[in-house]
Amino acid sequence: MSTNYYTKEGLEKMKAELQELKTRGRAKMAEQISEARDKGDLRENAEYDAAKEAQGLLELRISKLADRIASAQIIDETKLDTSKVTVMSRVWLEGEGGTQIDYLLVAAEETDIKSRKISVDSPLGKALIGKKEKDKVEVQTPGGLRRFQIIKIAFEYP
């Protein structure tokens, strides 16, 4: 099992989701299955089949979350190498044409593009990891090859 790195906030959010799925999610699913079962012959009951399939997906999500939490390690910002881009780095980039943007690199589960939090596993995240200020990076995007220069690296901790 590989180690997954999370912020304290991100790990707590995953734990809360797991608890919600185990309690309310399972209870709601049991209710849906019971209601579908009451509607007649199970061999020809599409509603029952759909509820059982949804239950399987719920249990899969619970299992995946539990595995991630079991292998989670909270990021210790005092041990991060501040001279290069790592998880929890806020990176300011300058693109072709002089446009500038910044992103915070986070674990995949903490991605929030509206807050400019991108996954370290995204194409841009992978291109930035290990790079230093003034380094240039190239990223293949759906819109074509993009080139950036790293202007600044800072670290943020919730």
Short mmCIF file of C-alpha atoms in Angstrom, two decimals:
data_model
loop_
_atom_site.label_atom_id
_atom_site.label_comp_id
_atom_site.label_asym_id
_atom_site.label_seq_id
_atom_site.Cartn_x
_atom_site.Cartn_y
_atom_site.Cartn_z
CA MET A 1 0.00 0.00 0.00
CA SER A 2 1.49 3.35 -1.01
CA THR A 3 1.48 6.38 1.24
CA ASN A 4 -0.86 9.24 0.34
CA TYR A 5 -0.06 12.73 1.60
CA TYR A 6 -2.83 15.05 2.76
CA THR A 7 -3.29 18.25 4.65
CA LYS A 8 -4.88 17.86 8.07
CA GLU A 9 -7.98 19.58 6.68
CA GLY A 10 -8.15 17.24 3.69
CA LEU A 11 -7.80 14.13 5.82
CA GLU A 12 -10.51 15.31 8.23
CA LYS A 13 -12.81 15.97 5.27
CA MET A 14 -12.27 12.41 3.99
CA LYS A 15 -12.92 10.96 7.45
CA ALA A 16 -16.16 12.94 7.71
CA GLU A 17 -17.27 11.71 4.27
CA LEU A 18 -16.47 8.12 5.24
CA GLN A 19 -18.49 8.43 8.44
CA GLU A 20 -21.40 9.98 6.53
CA LEU A 21 -21.39 7.17 3.97
CA LYS A 22 -21.18 4.46 6.63
CA THR A 23 -24.08 5.86 8.62
CA ARG A 24 -26.56 7.90 6.60
CA GLY A 25 -25.48 6.54 3.23
CA ARG A 26 -25.94 2.91 4.23
CA ALA A 27 -29.21 3.66 6.04
CA LYS A 28 -30.63 5.46 3.01
CA MET A 29 -29.51 2.63 0.74
CA ALA A 30 -31.15 0.00 2.98
CA GLU A 31 -34.36 2.02 2.87
CA GLN A 32 -34.28 2.20 -0.94
CA ILE A 33 -33.68 -1.54 -1.23
CA SER A 34 -36.51 -2.27 1.21
CA GLU A 35 -38.92 -0.04 -0.72
CA ALA A 36 -37.93 -1.66 -4.01
CA ARG A 37 -38.29 -5.16 -2.51
CA ASP A 38 -41.85 -4.33 -1.46
CA LYS A 39 -42.81 -3.63 -5.07
CA GLY A 40 -43.04 -7.25 -6.13
CA ASP A 41 -41.12 -10.11 -7.73
CA LEU A 42 -37.38 -9.45 -7.39
CA ARG A 43 -36.58 -11.27 -10.65
CA GLU A 44 -38.36 -8.61 -12.68
CA ASN A 45 -37.88 -5.61 -10.42
CA ALA A 46 -35.65 -3.04 -12.17
CA GLU A 47 -35.90 -0.66 -9.21
CA TYR A 48 -34.54 -3.36 -6.89
CA ASP A 49 -31.69 -4.13 -9.32
CA ALA A 50 -30.81 -0.43 -9.54
CA ALA A 51 -30.84 -0.07 -5.74
CA LYS A 52 -28.57 -3.12 -5.33
CA GLU A 53 -26.17 -1.71 -7.94
CA ALA A 54 -26.14 1.65 -6.14
CA GLN A 55 -25.43 -0.20 -2.90
CA GLY A 56 -22.41 -1.87 -4.55
CA LEU A 57 -21.10 1.52 -5.68
CA LEU A 58 -21.59 2.94 -2.19
CA GLU A 59 -19.64 0.07 -0.64
CA LEU A 60 -16.87 0.51 -3.22
CA ARG A 61 -16.60 4.21 -2.34
CA ILE A 62 -16.50 3.34 1.38
CA SER A 63 -13.76 0.78 0.75
CA LYS A 64 -11.64 3.19 -1.32
CA LEU A 65 -11.96 5.97 1.26
CA ALA A 66 -11.05 3.59 4.08
CA ASP A 67 -7.95 2.44 2.15
CA ARG A 68 -6.87 6.03 1.48
CA ILE A 69 -7.32 6.99 5.11
CA ALA A 70 -5.41 3.91 6.26
CA SER A 71 -2.43 4.86 4.10
CA ALA A 72 -2.69 8.61 4.72
CA GLN A 73 0.08 10.67 6.15
CA ILE A 74 -0.40 14.29 7.13
CA ILE A 75 2.06 16.63 5.49
CA ASP A 76 4.64 17.95 7.94
CA GLU A 77 5.45 21.38 6.54
CA THR A 78 8.61 21.63 8.66
CA LYS A 79 10.15 18.79 6.64
CA LEU A 80 9.35 20.09 3.16
CA ASP A 81 12.18 21.22 0.92
CA THR A 82 11.28 24.85 0.32
CA SER A 83 13.77 25.28 -2.53
CA LYS A 84 11.63 23.33 -5.01
CA VAL A 85 8.00 22.63 -5.86
CA THR A 86 6.38 19.96 -3.68
CA VAL A 87 2.90 19.17 -2.47
CA MET A 88 1.51 22.28 -0.67
CA SER A 89 3.59 24.63 -2.81
CA ARG A 90 1.86 27.72 -4.12
CA VAL A 91 3.49 28.26 -7.50
CA TRP A 92 3.30 31.48 -9.51
CA LEU A 93 3.68 30.88 -13.23
CA GLU A 94 4.16 33.12 -16.20
CA GLY A 95 2.83 31.78 -19.46
CA GLU A 96 3.54 32.68 -23.02
CA GLY A 97 2.35 36.20 -23.65
CA GLY A 98 3.16 37.29 -20.09
CA THR A 99 -0.01 36.02 -18.44
CA GLN A 100 0.48 35.08 -14.79
CA ILE A 101 -1.40 32.64 -12.59
CA ASP A 102 -0.79 30.82 -9.35
CA TYR A 103 -1.79 27.35 -8.19
CA LEU A 104 -1.58 25.43 -4.94
CA LEU A 105 -0.49 21.81 -5.44
CA VAL A 106 -2.53 19.38 -3.35
CA ALA A 107 -3.47 15.69 -3.20
CA ALA A 108 -6.01 14.61 -5.83
CA GLU A 109 -8.86 14.42 -3.32
CA GLU A 110 -8.30 18.05 -2.30
CA THR A 111 -8.44 19.46 -5.83
CA ASP A 112 -10.64 22.56 -6.16
CA ILE A 113 -10.07 24.47 -9.37
CA LYS A 114 -12.20 27.42 -8.17
CA SER A 115 -9.69 27.89 -5.34
CA ARG A 116 -6.82 27.26 -7.77
CA LYS A 117 -5.90 24.00 -5.97
CA ILE A 118 -4.61 21.49 -8.52
CA SER A 119 -3.59 17.89 -8.04
CA VAL A 120 0.06 16.92 -7.94
CA ASP A 121 -1.09 14.08 -10.23
CA SER A 122 -2.45 16.45 -12.90
CA PRO A 123 -0.33 17.05 -16.02
CA LEU A 124 0.67 20.51 -14.76
CA GLY A 125 1.26 19.23 -11.22
CA LYS A 126 3.53 16.46 -12.49
CA ALA A 127 5.46 18.93 -14.63
CA LEU A 128 6.00 21.29 -11.68
CA ILE A 129 7.06 18.80 -8.97
CA GLY A 130 10.76 19.09 -8.21
CA LYS A 131 11.27 22.27 -10.23
CA LYS A 132 12.80 25.46 -8.82
CA GLU A 133 12.18 29.17 -9.29
CA LYS A 134 13.09 30.38 -12.80
CA ASP A 135 12.77 26.83 -14.22
CA LYS A 136 10.72 26.44 -17.38
CA VAL A 137 8.11 23.72 -17.79
CA GLU A 138 6.18 22.38 -20.74
CA VAL A 139 2.78 20.77 -20.32
CA GLN A 140 0.71 18.94 -22.89
CA THR A 141 -2.90 20.06 -22.45
CA PRO A 142 -6.04 19.31 -24.46
CA GLY A 143 -5.53 22.74 -26.05
CA GLY A 144 -1.95 21.93 -27.06
CA LEU A 145 1.53 22.37 -25.63
CA ARG A 146 1.78 25.13 -23.01
CA ARG A 147 5.01 26.63 -21.71
CA PHE A 148 5.47 28.32 -18.34
CA GLN A 149 8.24 29.79 -16.26
CA ILE A 150 8.14 29.46 -12.48
CA ILE A 151 8.26 32.96 -11.02
CA LYS A 152 7.86 32.20 -7.34
CA ILE A 153 7.35 29.29 -4.95
CA ALA A 154 5.77 29.71 -1.53
CA PHE A 155 4.19 27.30 0.94
CA GLU A 156 0.69 27.39 2.37
CA TYR A 157 -0.68 25.42 5.23
CA PRO A 158 -4.30 25.43 6.31
#
